[in-house]
mmCIF file of C-alpha atoms in Angstrom:
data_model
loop_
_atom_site.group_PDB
_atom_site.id
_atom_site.type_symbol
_atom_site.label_atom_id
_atom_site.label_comp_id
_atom_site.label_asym_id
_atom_site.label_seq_id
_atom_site.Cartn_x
_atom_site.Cartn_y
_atom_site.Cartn_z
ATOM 1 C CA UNK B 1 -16.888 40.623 -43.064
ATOM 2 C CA UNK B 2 -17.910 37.433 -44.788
ATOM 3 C CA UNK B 3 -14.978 35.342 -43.298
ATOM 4 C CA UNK B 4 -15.761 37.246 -39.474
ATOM 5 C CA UNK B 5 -19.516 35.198 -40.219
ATOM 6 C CA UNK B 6 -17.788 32.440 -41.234
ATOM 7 C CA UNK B 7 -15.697 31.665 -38.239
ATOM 8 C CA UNK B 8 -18.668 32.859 -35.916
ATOM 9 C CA UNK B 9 -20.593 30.328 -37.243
ATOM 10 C CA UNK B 10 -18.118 27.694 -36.924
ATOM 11 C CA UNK B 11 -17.222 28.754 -33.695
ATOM 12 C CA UNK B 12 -20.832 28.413 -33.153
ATOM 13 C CA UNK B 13 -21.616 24.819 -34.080
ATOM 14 C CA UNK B 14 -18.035 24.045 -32.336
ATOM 15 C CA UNK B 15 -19.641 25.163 -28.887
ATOM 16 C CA UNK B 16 -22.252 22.509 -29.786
ATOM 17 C CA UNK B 17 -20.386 19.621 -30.949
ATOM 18 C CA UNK B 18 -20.472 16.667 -27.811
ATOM 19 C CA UNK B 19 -17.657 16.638 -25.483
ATOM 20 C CA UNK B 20 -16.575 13.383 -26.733
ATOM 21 C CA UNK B 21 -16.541 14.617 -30.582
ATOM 22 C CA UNK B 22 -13.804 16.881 -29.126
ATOM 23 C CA UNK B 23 -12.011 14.037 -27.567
ATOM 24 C CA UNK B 24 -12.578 15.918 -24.045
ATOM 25 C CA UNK B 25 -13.546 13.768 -21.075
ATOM 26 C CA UNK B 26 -16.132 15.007 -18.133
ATOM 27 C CA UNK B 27 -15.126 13.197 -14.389
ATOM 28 C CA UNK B 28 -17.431 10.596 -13.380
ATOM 29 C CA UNK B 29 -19.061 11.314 -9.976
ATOM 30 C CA UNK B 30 -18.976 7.719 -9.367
ATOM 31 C CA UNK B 31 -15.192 7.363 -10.321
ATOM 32 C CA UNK B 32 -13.776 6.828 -6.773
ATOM 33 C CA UNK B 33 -14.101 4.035 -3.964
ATOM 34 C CA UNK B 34 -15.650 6.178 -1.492
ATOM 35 C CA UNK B 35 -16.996 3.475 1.245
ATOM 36 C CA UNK B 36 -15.461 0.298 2.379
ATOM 37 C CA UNK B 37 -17.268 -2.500 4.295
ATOM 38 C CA UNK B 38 -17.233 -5.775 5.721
ATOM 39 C CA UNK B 39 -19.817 -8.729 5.918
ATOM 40 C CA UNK B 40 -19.719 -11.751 7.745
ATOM 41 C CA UNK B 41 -22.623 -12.855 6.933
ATOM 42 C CA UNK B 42 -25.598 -12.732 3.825
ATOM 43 C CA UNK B 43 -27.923 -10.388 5.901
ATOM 44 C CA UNK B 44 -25.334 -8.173 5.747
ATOM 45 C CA UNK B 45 -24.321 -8.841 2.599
ATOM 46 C CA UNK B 46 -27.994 -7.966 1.022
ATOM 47 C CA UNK B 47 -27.810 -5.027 3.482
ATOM 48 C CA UNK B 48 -24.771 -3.479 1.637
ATOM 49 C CA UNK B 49 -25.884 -4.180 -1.972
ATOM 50 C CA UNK B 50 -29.336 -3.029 -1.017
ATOM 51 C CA UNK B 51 -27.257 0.229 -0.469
ATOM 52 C CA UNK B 52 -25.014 0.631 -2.992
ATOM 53 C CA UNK B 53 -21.769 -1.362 -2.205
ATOM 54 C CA UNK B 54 -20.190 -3.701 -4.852
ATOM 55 C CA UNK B 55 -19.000 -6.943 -3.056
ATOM 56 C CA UNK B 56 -15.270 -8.118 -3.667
ATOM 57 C CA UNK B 57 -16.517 -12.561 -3.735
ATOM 58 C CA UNK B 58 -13.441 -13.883 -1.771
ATOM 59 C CA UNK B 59 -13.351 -14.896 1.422
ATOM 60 C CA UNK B 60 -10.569 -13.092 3.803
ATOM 61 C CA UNK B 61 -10.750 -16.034 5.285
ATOM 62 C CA UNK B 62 -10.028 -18.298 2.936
ATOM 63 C CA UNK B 63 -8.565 -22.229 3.651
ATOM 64 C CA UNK B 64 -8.134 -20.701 7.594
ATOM 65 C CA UNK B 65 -11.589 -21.746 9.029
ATOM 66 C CA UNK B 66 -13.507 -19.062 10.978
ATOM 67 C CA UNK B 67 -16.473 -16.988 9.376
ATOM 68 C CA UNK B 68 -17.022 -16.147 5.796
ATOM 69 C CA UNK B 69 -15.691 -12.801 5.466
ATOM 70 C CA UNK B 70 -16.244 -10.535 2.564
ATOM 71 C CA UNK B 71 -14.689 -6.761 1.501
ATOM 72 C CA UNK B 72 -17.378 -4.786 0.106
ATOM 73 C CA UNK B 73 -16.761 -1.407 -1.755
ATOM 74 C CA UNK B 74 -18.652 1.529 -2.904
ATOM 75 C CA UNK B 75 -17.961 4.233 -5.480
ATOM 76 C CA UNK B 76 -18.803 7.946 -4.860
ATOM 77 C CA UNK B 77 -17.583 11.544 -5.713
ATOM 78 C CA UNK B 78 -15.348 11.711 -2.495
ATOM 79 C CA UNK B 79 -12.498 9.290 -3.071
ATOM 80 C CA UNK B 80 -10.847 7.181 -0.289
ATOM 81 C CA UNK B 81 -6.837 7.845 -0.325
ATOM 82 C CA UNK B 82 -5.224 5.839 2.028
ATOM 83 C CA UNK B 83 -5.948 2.239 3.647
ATOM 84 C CA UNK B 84 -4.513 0.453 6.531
ATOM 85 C CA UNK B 85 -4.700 -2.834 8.443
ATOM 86 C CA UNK B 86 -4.153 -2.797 11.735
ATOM 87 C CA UNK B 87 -3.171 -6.193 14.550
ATOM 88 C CA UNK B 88 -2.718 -4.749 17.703
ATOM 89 C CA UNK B 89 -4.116 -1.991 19.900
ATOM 90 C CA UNK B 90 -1.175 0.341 19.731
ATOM 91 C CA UNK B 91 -1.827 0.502 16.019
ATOM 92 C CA UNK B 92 -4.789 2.047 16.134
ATOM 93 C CA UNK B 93 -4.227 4.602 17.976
ATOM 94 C CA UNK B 94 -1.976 6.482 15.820
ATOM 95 C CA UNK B 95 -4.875 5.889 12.892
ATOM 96 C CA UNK B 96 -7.982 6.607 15.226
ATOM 97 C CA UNK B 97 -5.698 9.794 15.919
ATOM 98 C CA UNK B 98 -5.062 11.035 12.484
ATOM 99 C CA UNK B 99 -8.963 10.383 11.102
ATOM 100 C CA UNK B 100 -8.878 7.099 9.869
ATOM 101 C CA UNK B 101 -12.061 5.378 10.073
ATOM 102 C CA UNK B 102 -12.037 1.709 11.305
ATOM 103 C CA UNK B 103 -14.349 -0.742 10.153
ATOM 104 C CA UNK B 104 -14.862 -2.943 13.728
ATOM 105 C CA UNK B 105 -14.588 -5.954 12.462
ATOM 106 C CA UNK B 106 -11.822 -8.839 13.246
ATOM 107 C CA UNK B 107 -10.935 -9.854 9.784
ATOM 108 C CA UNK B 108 -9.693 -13.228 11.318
ATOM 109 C CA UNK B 109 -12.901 -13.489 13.466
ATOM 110 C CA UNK B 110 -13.280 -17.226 13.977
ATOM 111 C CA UNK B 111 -9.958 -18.150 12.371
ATOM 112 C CA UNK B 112 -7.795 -17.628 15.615
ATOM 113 C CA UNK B 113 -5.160 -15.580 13.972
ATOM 114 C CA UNK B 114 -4.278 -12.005 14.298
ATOM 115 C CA UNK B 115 -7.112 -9.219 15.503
ATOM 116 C CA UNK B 116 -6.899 -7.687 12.309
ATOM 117 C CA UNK B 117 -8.596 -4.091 11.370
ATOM 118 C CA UNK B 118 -9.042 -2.331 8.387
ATOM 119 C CA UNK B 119 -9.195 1.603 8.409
ATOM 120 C CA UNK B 120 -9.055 4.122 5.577
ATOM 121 C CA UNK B 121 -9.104 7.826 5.218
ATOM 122 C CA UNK B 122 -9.865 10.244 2.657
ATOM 123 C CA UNK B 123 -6.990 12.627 2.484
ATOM 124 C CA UNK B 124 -6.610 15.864 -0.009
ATOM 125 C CA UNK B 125 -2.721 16.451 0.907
ATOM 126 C CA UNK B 126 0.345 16.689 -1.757
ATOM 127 C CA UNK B 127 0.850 12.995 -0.629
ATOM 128 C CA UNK B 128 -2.967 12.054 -1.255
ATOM 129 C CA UNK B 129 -3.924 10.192 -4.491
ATOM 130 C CA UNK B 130 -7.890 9.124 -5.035
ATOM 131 C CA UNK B 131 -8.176 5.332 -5.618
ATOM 132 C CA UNK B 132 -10.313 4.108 -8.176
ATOM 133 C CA UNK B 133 -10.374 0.444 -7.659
ATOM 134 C CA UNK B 134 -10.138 -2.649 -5.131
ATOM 135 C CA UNK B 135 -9.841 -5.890 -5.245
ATOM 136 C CA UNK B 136 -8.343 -9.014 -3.275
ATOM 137 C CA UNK B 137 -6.093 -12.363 -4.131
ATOM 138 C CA UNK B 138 -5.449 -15.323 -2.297
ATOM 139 C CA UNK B 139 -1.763 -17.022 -3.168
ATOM 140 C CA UNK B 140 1.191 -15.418 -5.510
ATOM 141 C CA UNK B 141 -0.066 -12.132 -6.752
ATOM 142 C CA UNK B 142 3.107 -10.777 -7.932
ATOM 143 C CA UNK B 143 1.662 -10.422 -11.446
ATOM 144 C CA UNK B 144 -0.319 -7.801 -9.976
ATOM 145 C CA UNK B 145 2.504 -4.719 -9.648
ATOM 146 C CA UNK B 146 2.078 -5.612 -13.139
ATOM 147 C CA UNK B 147 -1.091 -4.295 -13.383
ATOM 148 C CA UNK B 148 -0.678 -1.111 -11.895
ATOM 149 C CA UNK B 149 -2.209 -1.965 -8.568
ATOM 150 C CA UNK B 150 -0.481 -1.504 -5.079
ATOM 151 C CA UNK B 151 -0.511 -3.943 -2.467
ATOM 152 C CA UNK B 152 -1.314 -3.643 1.475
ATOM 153 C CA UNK B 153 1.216 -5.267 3.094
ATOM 154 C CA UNK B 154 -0.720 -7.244 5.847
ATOM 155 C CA UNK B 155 -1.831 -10.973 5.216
ATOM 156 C CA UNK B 156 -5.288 -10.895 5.876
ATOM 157 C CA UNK B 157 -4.804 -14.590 7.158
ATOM 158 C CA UNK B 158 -2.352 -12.727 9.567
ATOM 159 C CA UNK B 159 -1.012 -16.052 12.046
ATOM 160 C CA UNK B 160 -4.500 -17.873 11.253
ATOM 161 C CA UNK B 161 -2.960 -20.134 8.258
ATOM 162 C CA UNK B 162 -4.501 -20.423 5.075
ATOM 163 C CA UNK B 163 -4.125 -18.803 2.000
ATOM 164 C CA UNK B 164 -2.071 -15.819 1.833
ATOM 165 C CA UNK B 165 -4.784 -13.340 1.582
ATOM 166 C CA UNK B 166 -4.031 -9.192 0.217
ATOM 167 C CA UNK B 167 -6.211 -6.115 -0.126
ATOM 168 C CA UNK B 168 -4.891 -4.041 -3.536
ATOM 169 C CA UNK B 169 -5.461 -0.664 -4.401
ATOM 170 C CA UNK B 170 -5.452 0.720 -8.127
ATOM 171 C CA UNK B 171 -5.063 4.878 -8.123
ATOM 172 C CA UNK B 172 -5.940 7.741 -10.369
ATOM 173 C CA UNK B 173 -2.760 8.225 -11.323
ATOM 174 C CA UNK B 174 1.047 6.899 -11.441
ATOM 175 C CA UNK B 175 2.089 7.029 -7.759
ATOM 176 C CA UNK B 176 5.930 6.817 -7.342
ATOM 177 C CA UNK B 177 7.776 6.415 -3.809
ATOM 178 C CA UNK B 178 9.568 9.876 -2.727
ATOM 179 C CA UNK B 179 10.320 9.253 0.882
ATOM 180 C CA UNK B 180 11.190 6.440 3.334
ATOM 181 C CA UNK B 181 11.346 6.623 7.043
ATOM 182 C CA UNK B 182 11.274 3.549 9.827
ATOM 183 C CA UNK B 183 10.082 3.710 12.933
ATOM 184 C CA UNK B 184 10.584 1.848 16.500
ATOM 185 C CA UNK B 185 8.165 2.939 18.384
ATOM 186 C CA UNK B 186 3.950 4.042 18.347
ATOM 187 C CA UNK B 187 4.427 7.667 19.763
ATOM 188 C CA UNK B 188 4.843 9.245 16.248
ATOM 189 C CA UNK B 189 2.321 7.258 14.150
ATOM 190 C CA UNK B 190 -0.347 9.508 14.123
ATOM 191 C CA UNK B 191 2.051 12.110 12.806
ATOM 192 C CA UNK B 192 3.338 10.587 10.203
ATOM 193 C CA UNK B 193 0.040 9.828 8.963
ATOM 194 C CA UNK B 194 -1.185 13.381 9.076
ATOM 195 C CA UNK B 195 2.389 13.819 6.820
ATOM 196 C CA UNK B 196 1.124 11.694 4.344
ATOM 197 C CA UNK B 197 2.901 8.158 4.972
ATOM 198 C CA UNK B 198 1.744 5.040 4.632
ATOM 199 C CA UNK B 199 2.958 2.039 6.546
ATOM 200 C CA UNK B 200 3.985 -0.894 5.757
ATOM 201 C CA UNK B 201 2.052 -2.516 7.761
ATOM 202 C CA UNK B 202 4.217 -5.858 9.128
ATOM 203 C CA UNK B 203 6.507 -6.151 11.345
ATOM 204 C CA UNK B 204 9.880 -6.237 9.751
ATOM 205 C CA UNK B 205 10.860 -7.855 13.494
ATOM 206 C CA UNK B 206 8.104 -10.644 13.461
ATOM 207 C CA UNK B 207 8.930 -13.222 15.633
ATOM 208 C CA UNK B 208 11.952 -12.018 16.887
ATOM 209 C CA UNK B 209 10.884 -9.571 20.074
ATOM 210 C CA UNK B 210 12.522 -6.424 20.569
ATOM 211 C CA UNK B 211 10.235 -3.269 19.229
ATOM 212 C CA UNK B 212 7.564 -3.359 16.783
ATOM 213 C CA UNK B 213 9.303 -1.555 13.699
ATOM 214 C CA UNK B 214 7.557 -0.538 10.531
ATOM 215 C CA UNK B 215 8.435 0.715 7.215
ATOM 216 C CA UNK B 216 6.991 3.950 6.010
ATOM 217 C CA UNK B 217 6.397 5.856 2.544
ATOM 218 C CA UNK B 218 4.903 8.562 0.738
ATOM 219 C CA UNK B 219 3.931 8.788 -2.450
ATOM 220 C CA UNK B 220 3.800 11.143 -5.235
ATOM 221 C CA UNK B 221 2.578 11.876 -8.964
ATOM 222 C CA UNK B 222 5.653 13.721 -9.907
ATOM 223 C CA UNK B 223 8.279 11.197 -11.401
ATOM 224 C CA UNK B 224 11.058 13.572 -10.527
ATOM 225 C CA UNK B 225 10.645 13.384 -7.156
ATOM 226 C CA UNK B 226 10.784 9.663 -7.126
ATOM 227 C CA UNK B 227 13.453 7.474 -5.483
ATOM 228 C CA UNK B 228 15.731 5.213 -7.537
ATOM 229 C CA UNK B 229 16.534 2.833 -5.762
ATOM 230 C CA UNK B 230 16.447 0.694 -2.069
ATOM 231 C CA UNK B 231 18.906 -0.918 -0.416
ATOM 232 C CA UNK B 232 19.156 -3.316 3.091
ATOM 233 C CA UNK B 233 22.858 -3.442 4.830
ATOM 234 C CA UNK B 234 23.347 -6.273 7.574
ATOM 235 C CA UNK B 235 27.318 -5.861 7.539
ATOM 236 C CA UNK B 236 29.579 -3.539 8.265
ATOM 237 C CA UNK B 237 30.633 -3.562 4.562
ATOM 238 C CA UNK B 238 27.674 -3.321 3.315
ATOM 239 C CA UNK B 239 26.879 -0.248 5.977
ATOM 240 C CA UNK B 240 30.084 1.050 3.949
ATOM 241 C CA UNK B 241 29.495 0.660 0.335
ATOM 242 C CA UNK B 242 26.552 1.853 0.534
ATOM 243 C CA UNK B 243 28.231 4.940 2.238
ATOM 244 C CA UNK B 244 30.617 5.475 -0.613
ATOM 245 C CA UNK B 245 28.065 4.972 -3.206
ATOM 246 C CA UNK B 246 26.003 8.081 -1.660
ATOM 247 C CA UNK B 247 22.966 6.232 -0.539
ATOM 248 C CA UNK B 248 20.416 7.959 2.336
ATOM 249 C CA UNK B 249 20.458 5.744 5.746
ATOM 250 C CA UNK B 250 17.212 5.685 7.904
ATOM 251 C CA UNK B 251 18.575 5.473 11.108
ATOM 252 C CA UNK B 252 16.464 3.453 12.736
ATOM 253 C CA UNK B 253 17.805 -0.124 13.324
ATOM 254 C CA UNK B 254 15.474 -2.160 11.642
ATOM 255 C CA UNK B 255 16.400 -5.413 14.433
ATOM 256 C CA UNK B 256 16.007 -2.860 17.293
ATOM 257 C CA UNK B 257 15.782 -4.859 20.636
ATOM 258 C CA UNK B 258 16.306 -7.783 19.325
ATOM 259 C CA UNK B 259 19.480 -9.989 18.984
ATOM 260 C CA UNK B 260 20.013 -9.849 15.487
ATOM 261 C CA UNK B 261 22.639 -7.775 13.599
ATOM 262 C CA UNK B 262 22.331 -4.004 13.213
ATOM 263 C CA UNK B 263 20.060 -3.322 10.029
ATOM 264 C CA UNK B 264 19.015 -0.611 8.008
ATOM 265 C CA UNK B 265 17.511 0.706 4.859
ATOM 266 C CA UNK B 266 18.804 2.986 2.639
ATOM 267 C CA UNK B 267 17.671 4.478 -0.502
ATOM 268 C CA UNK B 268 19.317 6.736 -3.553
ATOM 269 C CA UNK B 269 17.147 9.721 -5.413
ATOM 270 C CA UNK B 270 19.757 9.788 -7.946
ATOM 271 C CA UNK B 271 21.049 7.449 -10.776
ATOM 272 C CA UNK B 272 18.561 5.680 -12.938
ATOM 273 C CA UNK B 273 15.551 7.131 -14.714
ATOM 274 C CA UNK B 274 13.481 4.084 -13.152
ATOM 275 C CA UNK B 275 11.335 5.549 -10.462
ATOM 276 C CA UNK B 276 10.455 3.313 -7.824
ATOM 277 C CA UNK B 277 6.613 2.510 -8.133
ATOM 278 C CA UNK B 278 5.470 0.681 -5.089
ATOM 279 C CA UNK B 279 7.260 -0.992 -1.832
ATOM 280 C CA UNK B 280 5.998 -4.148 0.363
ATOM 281 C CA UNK B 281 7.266 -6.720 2.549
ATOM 282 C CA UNK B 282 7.690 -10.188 1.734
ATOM 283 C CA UNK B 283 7.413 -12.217 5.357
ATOM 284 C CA UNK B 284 6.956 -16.051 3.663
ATOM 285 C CA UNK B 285 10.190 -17.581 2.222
ATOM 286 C CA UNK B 286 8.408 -19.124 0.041
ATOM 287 C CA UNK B 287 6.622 -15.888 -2.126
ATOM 288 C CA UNK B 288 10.061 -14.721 -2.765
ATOM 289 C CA UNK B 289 11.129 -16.904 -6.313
ATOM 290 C CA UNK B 290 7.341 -15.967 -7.898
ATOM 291 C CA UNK B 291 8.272 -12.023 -6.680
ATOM 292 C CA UNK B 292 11.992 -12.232 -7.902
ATOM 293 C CA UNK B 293 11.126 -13.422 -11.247
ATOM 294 C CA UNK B 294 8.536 -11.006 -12.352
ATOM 295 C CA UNK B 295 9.623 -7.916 -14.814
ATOM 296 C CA UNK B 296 10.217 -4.700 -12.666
ATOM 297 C CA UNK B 297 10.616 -6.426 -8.797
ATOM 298 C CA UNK B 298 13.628 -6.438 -7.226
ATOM 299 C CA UNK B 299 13.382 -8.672 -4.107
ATOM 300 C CA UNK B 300 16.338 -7.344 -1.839
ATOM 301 C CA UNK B 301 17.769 -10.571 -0.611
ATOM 302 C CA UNK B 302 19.003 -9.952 3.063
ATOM 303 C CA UNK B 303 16.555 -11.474 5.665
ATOM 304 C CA UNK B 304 15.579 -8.590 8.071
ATOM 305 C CA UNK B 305 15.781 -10.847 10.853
ATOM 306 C CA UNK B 306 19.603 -11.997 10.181
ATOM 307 C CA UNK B 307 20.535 -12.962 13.408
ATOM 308 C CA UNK B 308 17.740 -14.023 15.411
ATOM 309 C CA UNK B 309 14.895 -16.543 15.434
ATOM 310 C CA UNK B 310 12.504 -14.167 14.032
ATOM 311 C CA UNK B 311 10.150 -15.001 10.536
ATOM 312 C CA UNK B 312 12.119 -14.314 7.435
ATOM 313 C CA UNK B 313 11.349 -11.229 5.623
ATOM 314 C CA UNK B 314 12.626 -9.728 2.354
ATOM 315 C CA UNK B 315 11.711 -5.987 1.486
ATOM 316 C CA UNK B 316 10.395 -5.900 -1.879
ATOM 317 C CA UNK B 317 9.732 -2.821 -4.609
ATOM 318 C CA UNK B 318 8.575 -2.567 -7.655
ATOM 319 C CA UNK B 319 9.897 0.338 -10.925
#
């Protein structure tokens, strides 16, 4: 009877102790970006701390003239899942479609580049992880994969010159890439997006005419599910080997209407325990060396416009 009182009183002062004597953590309410913004000017600027946001001090338009241009951020309960960039009308459709909110303001405004809009959603799907952080570099950010952050793809500096400009994200958890898909055309965007994808958003035929095609990939938490590795075939024996060696092809021509050589992606879910982690495009020659030589990237070195007089563009991932 003794020993009952015993461990009913311990039991007692445990239910007492403070959560973080018990090495338990409560959730923040203010853990998540919830809000995104953008200033282009101070009024707005005091207008946006004066209600909460944090501002991100970099200018999107950085070395490329035009208007000062500022991200700001706010944190919340509700977190923000997804974000996009979009640079032509047919983009936003799809997003505007699928409940992405756009912020309407040019990104470039002043700098002559690109019409550039950013949009975000706050999804709650199997494909749907909360971010927790933002922030934006100007130059060679491969360091950042790093990091654990995940870039959007877009130069903010999009055809305006300048520093290379990029939005990155930093999640709750370890995201890993479990599908690919490529697409030619608009008519399915807002589809995908209510799937869970993400685009990648430049165009991997930049420069080159023909359709606008775009990268695509979902994410997940579950390492199993991840894939193991990428691959880009601009041959016929490459479009081979990569047969034999039981790689996935996305059948979309990643040149479509253009005059370069027949290209796709392909990708494995088998092989390595090393889990792909994130995916972007590289479209300047001259990020590829500061990518290829960080621990974990693997640039794939096949120009996605072989064959024409498009920009060239290396796909990029990161495990």
């Amino acid at each position: 009877m003794m020993m009952m009182m015993m461990m009913m009183g311990v039991r007692g002062v445990f239910l007492l102790l403070p959560v973080f004597l018990l090495g338990l953590t409560i959730p923040s309410m203010a853990t998540y970006v919830t809000e995104l913004q953008v200033s282009f000017d101070n009024a707005e600027g005091q207008q946006f701390r004066s209600q909460g946001f944090n501002k991100i001090d970099l200018d999107l338009n950085k070395r490329a003239g035009g208007k000062f241009i500022y991200l700001w951020y706010k944190r919340g309960s509700v977190p923000i899942t997804k974000v996009q960039v979009s640079f032509n009308d047919q983009q936003d459709v799809g997003l505007s479609n699928a409940g992405y909110t756009k912020i309407e303001k040019d990104l470039n405004s002043g700098a002559g580049g690109s019409w550039l809009y950013l949009w975000s959603v706050k999804g709650s799907g199997e494909f749907d992880t909360p971010i927790v952080d933002i922030t934006v570099t100007a130059g060679n950010d491969a360091e950042m994969f790093g990091l654990g952050w995940e870039r959007v793809a877009c130069d903010l500096n999009r055809k305006a010159g300048g520093d290379w400009i990029h939005i990155w994200l930093k999640r709750e958890a370890q995201t890993y890439i479990c599908d690919v898909t490529v697409t030619d055309s608009f008519g399915s965007d807002h589809a995908h997006f209510r799937s869970g994808y993400i685009r990648v958003d430049e165009d991997t035929n930049r420069g080159a005419g023909g359709a606008f095609v775009f990268i695509w990939y979902r994410q997940t938490t579950d390492r199993r599910k991840a894939l193991k590795d990428l691959q880009v075939s601009i041959t016929d024996g490459q479009y081979q080997q990569y047969q034999q060696q039981n790689y996935q092809q996305v059948r979309v021509d990643l040149n479509e209407g253009n005059s370069g050589v027949l290209e796709y992606l392909w990708y494995k879910k088998q092989g390595t325990n090393n889990p792909i982690k994130a995916i972007t495009l590289l479209p300047h020659k001259d990020l590829v060396a500061d990518y290829d030589r960080r621990a974990g990237v693997t640039v794939i070195k096949k120009d996605l416009n072989t064959g024409n007089s498009g920009r060239y563009e290396n796909l990029c991932f990161y495990q």
